[in-house]
Coordinates of C-alpha atoms in Angstrom, one line a residue:
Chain A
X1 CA 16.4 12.7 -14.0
X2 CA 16.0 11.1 -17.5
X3 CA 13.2 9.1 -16.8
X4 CA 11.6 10.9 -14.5
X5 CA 7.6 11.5 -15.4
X6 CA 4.5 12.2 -12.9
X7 CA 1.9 12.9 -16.1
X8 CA 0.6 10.9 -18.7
X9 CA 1.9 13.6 -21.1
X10 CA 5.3 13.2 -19.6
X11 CA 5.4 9.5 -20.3
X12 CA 3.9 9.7 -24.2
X13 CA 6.5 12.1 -24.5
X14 CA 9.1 10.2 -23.0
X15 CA 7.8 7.2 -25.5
X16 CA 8.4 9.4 -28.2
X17 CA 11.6 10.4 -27.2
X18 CA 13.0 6.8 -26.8
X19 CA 10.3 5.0 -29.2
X20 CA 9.7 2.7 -26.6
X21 CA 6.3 1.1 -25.1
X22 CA 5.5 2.5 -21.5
X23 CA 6.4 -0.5 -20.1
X24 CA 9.9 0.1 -21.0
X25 CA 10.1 3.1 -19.9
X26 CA 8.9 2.2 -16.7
X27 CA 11.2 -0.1 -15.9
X28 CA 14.0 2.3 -16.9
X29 CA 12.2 4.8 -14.7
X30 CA 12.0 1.8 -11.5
X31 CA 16.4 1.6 -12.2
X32 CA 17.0 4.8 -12.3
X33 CA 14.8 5.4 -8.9
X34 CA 16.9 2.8 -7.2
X35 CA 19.9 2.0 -8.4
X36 CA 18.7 -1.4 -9.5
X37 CA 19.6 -3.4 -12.4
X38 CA 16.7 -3.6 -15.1
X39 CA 17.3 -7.8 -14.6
X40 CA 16.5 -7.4 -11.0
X41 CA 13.7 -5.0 -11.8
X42 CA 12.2 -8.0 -14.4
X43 CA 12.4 -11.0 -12.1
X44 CA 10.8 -8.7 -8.9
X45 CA 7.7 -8.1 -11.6
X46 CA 8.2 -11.6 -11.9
X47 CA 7.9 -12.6 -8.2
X48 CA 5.1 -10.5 -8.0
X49 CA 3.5 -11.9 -11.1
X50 CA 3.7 -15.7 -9.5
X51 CA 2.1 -14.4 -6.5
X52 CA -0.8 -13.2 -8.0
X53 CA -1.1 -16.2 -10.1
X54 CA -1.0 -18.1 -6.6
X55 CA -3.6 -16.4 -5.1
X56 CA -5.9 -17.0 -9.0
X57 CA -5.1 -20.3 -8.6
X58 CA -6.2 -20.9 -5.1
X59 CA -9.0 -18.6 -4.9
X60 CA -11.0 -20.3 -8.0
X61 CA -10.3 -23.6 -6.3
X62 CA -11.4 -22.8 -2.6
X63 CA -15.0 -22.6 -1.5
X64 CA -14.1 -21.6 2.2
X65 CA -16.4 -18.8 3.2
X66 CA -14.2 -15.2 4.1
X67 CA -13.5 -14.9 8.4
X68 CA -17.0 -12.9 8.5
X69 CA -18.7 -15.7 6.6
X70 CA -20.2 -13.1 3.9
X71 CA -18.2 -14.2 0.6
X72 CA -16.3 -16.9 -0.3
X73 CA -17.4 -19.2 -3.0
X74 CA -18.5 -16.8 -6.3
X75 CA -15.4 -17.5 -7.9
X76 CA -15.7 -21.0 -8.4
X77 CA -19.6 -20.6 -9.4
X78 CA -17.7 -18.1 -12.6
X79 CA -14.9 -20.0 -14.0
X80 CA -17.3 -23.5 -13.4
X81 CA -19.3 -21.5 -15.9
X82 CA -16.9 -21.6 -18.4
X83 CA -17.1 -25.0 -19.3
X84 CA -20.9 -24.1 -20.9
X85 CA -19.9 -21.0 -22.9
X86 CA -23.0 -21.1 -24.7
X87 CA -24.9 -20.0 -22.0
X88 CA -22.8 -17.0 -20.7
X89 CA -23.1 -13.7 -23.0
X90 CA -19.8 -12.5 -22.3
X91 CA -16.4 -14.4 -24.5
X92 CA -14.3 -16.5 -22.6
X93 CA -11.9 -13.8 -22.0
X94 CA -13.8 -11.7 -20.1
X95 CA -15.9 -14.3 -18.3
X96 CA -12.7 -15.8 -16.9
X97 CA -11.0 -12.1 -16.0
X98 CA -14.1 -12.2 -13.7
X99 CA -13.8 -15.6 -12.3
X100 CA -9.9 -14.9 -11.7
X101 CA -11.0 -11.4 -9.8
X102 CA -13.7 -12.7 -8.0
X103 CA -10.9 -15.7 -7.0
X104 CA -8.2 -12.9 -6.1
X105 CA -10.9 -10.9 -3.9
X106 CA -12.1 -14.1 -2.0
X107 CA -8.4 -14.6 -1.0
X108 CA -8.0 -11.2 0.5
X109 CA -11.3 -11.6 2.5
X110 CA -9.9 -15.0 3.7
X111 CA -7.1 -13.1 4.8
X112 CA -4.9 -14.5 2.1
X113 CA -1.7 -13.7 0.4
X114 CA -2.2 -11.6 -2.3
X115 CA -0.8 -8.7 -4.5
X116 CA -1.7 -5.5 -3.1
X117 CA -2.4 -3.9 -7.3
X118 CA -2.5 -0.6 -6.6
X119 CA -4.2 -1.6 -3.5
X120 CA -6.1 -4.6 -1.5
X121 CA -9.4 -3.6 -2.4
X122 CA -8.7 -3.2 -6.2
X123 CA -6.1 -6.1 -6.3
X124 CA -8.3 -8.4 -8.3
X125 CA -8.6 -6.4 -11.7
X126 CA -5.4 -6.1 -12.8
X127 CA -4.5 -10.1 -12.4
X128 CA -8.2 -10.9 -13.5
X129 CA -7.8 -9.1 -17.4
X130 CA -4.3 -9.7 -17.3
X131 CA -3.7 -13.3 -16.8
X132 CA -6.6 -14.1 -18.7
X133 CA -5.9 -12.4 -21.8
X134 CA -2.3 -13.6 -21.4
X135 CA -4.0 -17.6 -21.7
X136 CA -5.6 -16.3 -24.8
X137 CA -2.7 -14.4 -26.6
X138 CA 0.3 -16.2 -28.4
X139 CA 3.3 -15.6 -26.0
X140 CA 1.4 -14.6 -22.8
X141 CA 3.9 -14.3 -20.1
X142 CA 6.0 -12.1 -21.6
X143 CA 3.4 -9.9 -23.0
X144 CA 2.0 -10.1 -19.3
X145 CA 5.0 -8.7 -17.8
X146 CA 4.8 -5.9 -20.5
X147 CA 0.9 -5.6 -19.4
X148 CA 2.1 -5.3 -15.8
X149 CA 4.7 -2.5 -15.8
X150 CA 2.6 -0.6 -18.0
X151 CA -0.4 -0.9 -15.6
X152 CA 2.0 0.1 -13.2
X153 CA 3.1 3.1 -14.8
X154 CA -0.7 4.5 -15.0
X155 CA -0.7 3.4 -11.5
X156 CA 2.4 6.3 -10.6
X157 CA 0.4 8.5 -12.9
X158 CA -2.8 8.8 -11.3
X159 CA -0.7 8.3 -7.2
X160 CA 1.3 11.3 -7.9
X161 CA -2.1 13.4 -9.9
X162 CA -4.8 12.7 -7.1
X163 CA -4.7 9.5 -4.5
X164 CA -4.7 5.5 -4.2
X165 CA -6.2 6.0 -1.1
X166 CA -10.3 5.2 -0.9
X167 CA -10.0 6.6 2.7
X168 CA -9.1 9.7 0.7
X169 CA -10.7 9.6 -2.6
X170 CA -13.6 6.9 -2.6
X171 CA -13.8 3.6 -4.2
X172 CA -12.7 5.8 -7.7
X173 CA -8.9 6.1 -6.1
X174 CA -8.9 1.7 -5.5
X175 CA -11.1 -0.1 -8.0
X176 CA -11.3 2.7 -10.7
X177 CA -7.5 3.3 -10.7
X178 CA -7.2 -0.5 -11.2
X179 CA -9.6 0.0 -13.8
X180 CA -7.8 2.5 -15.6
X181 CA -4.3 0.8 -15.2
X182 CA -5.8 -2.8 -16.5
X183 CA -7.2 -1.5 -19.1
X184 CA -4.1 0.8 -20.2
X185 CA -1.9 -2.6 -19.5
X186 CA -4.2 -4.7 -22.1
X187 CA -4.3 -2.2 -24.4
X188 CA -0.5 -2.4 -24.6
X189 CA -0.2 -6.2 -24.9
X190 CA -3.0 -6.2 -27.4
X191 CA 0.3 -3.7 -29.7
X192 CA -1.6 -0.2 -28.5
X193 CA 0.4 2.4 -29.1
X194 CA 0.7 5.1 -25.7
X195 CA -1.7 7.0 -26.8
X196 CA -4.4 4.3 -26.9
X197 CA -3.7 2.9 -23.8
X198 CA -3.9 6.2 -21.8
X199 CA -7.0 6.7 -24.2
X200 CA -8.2 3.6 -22.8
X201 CA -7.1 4.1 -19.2
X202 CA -9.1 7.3 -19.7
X203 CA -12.5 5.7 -20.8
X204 CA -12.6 3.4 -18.1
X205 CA -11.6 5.7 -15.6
X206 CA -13.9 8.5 -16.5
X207 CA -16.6 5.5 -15.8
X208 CA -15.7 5.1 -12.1
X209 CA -15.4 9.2 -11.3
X210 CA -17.4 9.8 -7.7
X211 CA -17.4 6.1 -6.9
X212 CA -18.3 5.6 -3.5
X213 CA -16.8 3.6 -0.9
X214 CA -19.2 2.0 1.0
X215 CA -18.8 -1.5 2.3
X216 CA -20.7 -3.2 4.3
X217 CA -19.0 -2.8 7.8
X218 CA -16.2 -1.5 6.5
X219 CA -15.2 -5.3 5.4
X220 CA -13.3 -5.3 1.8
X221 CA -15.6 -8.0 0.6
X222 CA -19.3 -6.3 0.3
X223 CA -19.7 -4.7 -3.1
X224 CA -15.8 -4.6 -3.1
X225 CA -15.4 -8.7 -4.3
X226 CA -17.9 -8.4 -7.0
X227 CA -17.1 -4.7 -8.3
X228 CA -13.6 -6.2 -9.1
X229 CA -15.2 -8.5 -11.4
X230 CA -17.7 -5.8 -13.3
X231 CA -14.0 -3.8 -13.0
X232 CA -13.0 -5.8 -15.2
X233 CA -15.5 -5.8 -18.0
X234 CA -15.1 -2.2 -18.0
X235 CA -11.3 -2.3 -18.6
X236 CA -11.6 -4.9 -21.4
X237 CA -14.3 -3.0 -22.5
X238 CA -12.6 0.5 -23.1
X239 CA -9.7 -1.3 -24.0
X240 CA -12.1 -2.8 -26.9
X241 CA -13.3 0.6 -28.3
X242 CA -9.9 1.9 -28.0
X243 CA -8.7 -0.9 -30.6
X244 CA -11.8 -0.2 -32.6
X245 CA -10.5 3.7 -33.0
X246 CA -12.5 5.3 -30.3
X247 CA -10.7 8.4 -28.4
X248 CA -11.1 9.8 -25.2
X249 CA -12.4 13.6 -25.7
X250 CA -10.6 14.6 -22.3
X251 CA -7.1 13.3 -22.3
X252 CA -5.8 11.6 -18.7
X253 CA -4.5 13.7 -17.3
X254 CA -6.9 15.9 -17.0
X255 CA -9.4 13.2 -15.4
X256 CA -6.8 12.6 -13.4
X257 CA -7.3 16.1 -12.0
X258 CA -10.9 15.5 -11.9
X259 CA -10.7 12.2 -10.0
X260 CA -9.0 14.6 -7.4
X261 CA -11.0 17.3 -7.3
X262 CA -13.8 14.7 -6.7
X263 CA -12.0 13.1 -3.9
X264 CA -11.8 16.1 -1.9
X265 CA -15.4 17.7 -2.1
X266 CA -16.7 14.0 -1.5
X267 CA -18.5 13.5 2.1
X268 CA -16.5 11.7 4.6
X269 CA -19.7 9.0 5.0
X270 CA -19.0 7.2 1.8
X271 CA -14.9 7.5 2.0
X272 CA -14.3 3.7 3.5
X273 CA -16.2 4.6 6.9
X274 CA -19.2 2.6 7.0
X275 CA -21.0 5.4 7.6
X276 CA -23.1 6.0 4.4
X277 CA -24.2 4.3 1.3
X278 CA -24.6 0.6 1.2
X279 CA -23.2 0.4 4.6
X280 CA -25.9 1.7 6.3
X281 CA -29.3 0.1 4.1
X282 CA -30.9 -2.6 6.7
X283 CA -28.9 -5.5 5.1
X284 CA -25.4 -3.0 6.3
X285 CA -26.7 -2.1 9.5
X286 CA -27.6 -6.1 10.6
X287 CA -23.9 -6.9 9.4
X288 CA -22.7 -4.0 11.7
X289 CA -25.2 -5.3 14.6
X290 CA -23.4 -8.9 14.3
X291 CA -19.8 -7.0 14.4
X292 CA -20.6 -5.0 17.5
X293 CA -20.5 -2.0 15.5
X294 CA -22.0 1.4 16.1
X295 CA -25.2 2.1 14.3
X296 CA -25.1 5.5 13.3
X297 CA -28.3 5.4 10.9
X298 CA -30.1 3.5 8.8
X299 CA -32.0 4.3 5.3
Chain I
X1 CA 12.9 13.7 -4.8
X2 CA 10.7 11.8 -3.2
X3 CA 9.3 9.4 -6.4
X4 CA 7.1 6.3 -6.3
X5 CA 8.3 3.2 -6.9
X6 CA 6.3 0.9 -9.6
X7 CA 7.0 -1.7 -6.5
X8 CA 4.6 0.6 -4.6
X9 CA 2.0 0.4 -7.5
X10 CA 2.7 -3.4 -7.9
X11 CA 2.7 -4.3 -4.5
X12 CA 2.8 -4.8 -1.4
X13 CA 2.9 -8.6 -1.6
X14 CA 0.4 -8.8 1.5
X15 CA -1.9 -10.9 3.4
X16 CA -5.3 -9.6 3.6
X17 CA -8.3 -8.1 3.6
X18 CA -6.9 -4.2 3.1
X19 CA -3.4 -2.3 1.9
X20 CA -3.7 0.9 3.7
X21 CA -5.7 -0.9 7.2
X22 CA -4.0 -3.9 7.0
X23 CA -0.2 -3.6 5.4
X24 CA -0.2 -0.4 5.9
X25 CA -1.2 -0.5 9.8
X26 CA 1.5 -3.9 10.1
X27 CA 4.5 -0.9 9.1
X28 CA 3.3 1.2 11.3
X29 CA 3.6 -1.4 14.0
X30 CA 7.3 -2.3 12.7
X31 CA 8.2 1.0 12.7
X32 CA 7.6 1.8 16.1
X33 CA 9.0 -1.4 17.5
X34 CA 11.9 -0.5 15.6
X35 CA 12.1 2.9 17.1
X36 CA 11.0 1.1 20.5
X37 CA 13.9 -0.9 20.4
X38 CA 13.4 -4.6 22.5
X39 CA 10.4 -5.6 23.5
X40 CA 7.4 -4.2 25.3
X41 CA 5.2 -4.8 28.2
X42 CA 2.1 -3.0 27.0
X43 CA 1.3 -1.7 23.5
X44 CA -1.3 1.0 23.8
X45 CA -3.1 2.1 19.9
X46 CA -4.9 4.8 19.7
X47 CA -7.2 4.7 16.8
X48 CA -7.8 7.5 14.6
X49 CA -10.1 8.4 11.8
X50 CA -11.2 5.8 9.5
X51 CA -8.9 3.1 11.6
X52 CA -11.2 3.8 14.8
X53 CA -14.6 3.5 12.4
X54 CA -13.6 0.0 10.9
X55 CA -10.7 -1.6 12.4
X56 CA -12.3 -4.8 13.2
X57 CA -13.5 -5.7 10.4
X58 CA -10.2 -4.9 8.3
X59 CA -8.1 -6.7 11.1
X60 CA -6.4 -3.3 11.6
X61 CA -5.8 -4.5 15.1
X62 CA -4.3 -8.1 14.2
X63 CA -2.1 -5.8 11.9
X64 CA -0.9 -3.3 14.4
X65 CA 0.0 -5.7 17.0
X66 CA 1.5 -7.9 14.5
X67 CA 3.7 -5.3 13.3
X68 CA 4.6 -4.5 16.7
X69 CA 5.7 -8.3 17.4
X70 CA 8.0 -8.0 13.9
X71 CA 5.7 -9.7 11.6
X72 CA 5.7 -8.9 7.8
X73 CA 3.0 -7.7 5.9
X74 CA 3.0 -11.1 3.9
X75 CA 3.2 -13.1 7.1
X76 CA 0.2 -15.4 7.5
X77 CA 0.8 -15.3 11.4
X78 CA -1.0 -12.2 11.8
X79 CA -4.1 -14.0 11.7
X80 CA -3.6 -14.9 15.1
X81 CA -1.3 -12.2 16.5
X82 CA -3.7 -11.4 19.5
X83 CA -2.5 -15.2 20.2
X84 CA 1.3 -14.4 19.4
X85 CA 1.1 -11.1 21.8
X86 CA -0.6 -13.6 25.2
X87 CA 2.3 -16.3 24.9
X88 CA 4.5 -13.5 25.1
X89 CA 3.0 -11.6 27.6
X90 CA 2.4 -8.5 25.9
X91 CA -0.6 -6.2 27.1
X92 CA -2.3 -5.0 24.2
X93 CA -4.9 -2.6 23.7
X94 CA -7.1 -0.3 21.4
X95 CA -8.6 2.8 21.9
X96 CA -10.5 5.3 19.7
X97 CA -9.3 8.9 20.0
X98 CA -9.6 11.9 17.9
X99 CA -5.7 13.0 17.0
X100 CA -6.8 15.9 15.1
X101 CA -7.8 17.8 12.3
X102 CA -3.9 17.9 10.1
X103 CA -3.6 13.9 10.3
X104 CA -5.1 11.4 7.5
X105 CA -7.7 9.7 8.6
X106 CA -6.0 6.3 8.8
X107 CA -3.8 7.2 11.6
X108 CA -2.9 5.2 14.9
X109 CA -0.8 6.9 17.7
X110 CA 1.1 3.8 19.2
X111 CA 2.2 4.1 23.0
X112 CA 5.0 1.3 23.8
X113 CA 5.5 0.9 27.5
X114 CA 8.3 -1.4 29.6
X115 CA 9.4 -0.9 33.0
X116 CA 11.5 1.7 32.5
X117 CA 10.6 3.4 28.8
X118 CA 7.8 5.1 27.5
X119 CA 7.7 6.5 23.5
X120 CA 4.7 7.3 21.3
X121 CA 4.9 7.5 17.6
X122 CA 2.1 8.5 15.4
X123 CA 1.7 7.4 11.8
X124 CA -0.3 7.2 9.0
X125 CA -0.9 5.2 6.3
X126 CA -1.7 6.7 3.4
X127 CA -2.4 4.3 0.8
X128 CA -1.6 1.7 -1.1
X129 CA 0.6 0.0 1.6
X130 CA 2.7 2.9 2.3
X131 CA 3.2 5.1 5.2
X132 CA 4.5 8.3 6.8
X133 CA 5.2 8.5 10.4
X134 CA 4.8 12.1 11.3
X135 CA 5.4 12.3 15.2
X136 CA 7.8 10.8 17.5
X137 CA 7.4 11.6 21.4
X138 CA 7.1 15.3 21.0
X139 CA 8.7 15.6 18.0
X140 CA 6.9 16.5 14.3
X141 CA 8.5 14.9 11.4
X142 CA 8.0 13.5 8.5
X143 CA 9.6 10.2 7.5
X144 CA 8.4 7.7 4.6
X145 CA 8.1 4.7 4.6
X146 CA 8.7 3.1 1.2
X147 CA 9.6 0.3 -0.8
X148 CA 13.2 -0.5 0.2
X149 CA 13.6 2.5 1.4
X150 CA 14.3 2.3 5.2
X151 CA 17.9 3.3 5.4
X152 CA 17.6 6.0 8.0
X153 CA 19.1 6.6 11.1
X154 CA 16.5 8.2 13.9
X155 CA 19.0 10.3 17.0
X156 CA 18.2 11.7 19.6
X157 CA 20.2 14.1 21.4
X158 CA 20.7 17.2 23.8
X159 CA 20.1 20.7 21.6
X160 CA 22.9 22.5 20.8
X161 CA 25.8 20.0 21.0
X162 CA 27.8 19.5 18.2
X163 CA 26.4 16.1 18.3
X164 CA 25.0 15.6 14.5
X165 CA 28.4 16.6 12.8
X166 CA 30.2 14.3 14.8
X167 CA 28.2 11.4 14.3
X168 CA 27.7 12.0 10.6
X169 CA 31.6 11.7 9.8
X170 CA 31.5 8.5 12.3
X171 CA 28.8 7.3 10.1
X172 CA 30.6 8.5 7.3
X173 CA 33.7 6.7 8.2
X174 CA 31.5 3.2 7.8
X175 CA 32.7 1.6 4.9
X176 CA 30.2 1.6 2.3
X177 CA 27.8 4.3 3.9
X178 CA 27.3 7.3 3.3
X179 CA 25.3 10.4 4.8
X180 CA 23.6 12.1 2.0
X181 CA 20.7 14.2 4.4
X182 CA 19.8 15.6 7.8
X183 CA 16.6 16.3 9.2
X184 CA 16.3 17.8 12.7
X185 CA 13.4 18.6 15.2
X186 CA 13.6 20.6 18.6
X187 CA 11.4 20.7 21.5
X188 CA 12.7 21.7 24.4
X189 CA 16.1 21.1 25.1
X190 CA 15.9 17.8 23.1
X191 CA 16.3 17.6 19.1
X192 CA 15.5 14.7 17.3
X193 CA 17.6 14.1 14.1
X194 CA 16.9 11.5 11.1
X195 CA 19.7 10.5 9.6
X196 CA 19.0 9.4 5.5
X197 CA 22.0 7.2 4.9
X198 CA 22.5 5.6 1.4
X199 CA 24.8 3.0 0.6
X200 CA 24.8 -0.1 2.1
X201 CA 22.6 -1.2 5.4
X202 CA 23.9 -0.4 8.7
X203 CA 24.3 -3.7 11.0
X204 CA 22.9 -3.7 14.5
X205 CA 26.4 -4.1 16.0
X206 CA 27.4 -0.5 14.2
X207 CA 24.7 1.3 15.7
X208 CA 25.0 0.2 19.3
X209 CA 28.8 0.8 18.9
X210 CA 27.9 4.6 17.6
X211 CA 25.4 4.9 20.4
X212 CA 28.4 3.6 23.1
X213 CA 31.0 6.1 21.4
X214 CA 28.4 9.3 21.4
X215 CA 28.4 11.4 24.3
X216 CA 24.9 13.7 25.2
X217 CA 23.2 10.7 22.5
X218 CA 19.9 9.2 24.3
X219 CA 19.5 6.6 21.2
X220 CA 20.1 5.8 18.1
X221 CA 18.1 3.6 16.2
X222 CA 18.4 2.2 12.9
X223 CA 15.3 2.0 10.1
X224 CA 17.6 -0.6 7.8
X225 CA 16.3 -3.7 9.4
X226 CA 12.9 -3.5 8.4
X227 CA 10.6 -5.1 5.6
X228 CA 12.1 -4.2 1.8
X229 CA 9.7 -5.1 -0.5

């Protein structure tokens, strides 16, 4: 197995070795796994890309409140917004990675199609810092592709070192693993080297440790939508202080180990059940009332 | 070696609102009316875990049924597959029930019924989209459920009869398929064996010819024909 790697430090090394971007090597490591050309490997990324640009697309467009009527129009509120910069704090990057998350998170909740990136809950960070830093670099789509099997790669990284699983390891295993693979996936179109971007994936994912899941009613839309968006921020944000010559003082790997060891000693309440956290404040439990929901307590 | 595919990071392409209670719980559904084999009269779920807490509101249900009527996980028909299952006369329904301490806690025992067949399957899904089933009938296994990876053969047969060898040089005898790993369960005077094939995909008129041609088989089913990503 040539291109076989399960750590961070496996995949630096096999960089190193090759003096190749991670992206590369992921793709070599996706041919070898199944016997696939590297062509057919590109133009699946592809498909998958188009999707998720799909789902953007529709989701800042559409107003149409989510099947539970609790989300549904933020993302068109955001990237409105961008047309008076002046007033918004954040750049136009960042402000539109938000709208573009907020847009692929309302899709979901309408029951949408969407890109599953590493899962549903998470789906809208990657596409949201991605796509919008590819419309603000020279030669965008190809460097998003790069951006995209790189974020992938983090993705195996932290699957095979703890879970992708909230159910399993909290809102840290959906939205901070998409954290920490969009933020590894722009530092590597920004010209990072492996190093920075697991540095980076590292910062932001040291920033979502013992996340709670804890939506309201167990719907992915309630804080899920809207931590997608502030996901973002924190990506391009590590991925900022990365490029500035920050490091990460505990390399990935070992947060990775963390992030698990967190998982497991977390209570079962705030581990996508409804039963604790946000989902049970008066605001969760009237929400569960109007589902026909068990009310187990309320804070 | 069991390794991830970046298609399993990148993906599933998927309709809504959740990977591992909605895509995930749609496999689960497609593996068990592939094991099922034709159609059902009533689909029984038994809701475990996390899928029993918040099924509703994740459209767990709308996913399991719609698996169980063939839909994809990127189908925007399971919206309405409670609709689907009345035209075609399919009883359907959910029940919560504790499966025990060993399984993840999004896991869904499905009981599909006709006139004259009865099998159970229990899986999990585990993340992400994917999924393990880890019980057929009686039988403990352990079979993933990956991207483009469903090129398994599930037997089962009466113990002790030299029925696996024989099949596996039939199978072998397929052009363009090859046998590369055997799994086997007993319980009772029954084994189950899983067949990991590699090469091409089986077609439906090869398995019910093997299934014709094999004495002391009760079925064979083939994996190939569901969902690649």
């Amino acid at each position: 197995m040539k291109y076989h790697f399960q750590t961070a430090e496996d995949l630096i090394k096999l960089t190193k070795l090759h003096k190749v971007p991670i992206s590369e090597i992921a793709k070599l490591y996706e041919s070898q796994r199944s016997g696939s050309a590297l062509s057919t490997i590109r133009n699946k990324m592809k498909l998958t890309r188009d999707i998720m640009y799909k789902a953007v697309k529709k989701g800042i467009k559409s107003n149409k409140k989510s099947i539970m009527g609790i989300s549904g129009s933020d993302a068109q509120k955001v990237y409105e917004s961008l047309k008076n910069l002046k007033k918004m704090m954040g750049n136009k990057v960042t402000v539109r990675a938000m709208a573009y998350a907020l847009a692929v998170g309302e899709q979901n909740a309408r029951m949408g199609r969407i890109v599953a990136f590493p899962t549903a809950g998470g789906a809208g960070v990657v596409p949201g810092v991605l796509f919008s830093a590819a419309e603000h670099f020279k030669a965008g789509k190809r460097k998003l592709l790069r951006g995209m099997f790189c974020a992938s790669a983090v993705g195996i990284v932290i699957a095979e070192g703890s879970t992708i699983s909230a159910a399993k390891g909290g809102c840290q295993a959906e939205i901070g693993a998409a954290v920490a693979m969009a933020a590894a996936g722009l530092t590597e179109m920004r010209g990072g080297t492996p190093e920075q971007c697991f540095d980076a994936s590292a910062i932001a994912f040291k920033s979502y440790l013992g996340l709670a899941c804890d939506p309201l009613a167990g719907l992915v839309e309630v804080p899920c939508i809207k931590r997608n968006a502030i996901g973002c921020m924190a990506a391009i944000g590590a991925s900022d202080m990365v490029m500035a010559g920050v490091k990460s003082y505990v390399p990935f790997d070992e947060v990775v180990r963390a992030a698990k060891d967190i998982g497991r000693t977390m209570p079962r309440t705030i581990k996508e059940t409804a039963l604790g956290g946000l989902a049970i404040t008066p605001t969760g439990n009237r929400l569960k009332k109007k589902l026909g929901l068990r009310i187990t307590r309320e804070l | 070696m069991n390794e991830i595919s970046i298609f399993d990071i990148a993906g599933p392409i998927m309709v809504g609102p959740s990977s591992s209670h909605t895509a995930g719980a749609c496999k689960i559904g497609q593996f068990a009316r592939a094991l099922f084999h034709g159609t059902p009269r009533k689909v029984t779920f038994y809701l475990h875990g996390s899928f029993a807490e918040v099924y509703k509101g994740h459209a767990t249900d709308r996913a399991l049924l719609g698996g169980v009527l063939k839909m994809r996980t990127s189908d925007p028909l399971i919206k309405d597959s409670f609709k689907v299952a009345d035209k075609k006369k399919i009883e359907y329904e959910f029940k919560k029930k504790f499966l025990g301490e060993r399984y993840h806690p999004n896991t869904v025992e499905i009981v599909l019924e006709n006139s004259r067949r009865k099998l159970s399957v229990i899986g999990s899904s585990v993340g992400g989209g994917v999924i393990e089933i880890l019980k057929i009938d009686n039988f403990n296994i352990r079979l993933r459920g990956r991207a483009g990876k469903y090129l398994s053969l599930v037997v089962r047969h009466d113990k002790n009869k030299m029925v696996i060898p024989k099949l596996k040089e039939k199978v072998n005898a397929l052009k363009g398929i090859r046998v590369h790993d055997v799994e086997q369960r007993t319980y009772k005077d029954k084994t189950l064996s899983i067949l990991h094939t590699k090469g091409r995909r089986i077609k439906l008129p090869e398995v019910i010819e093997l299934e014709k041609s094999m004495q002391h088989v009760d079925f064979i089913r083939s994996l190939s024909k569901l969902e690649k990503q």
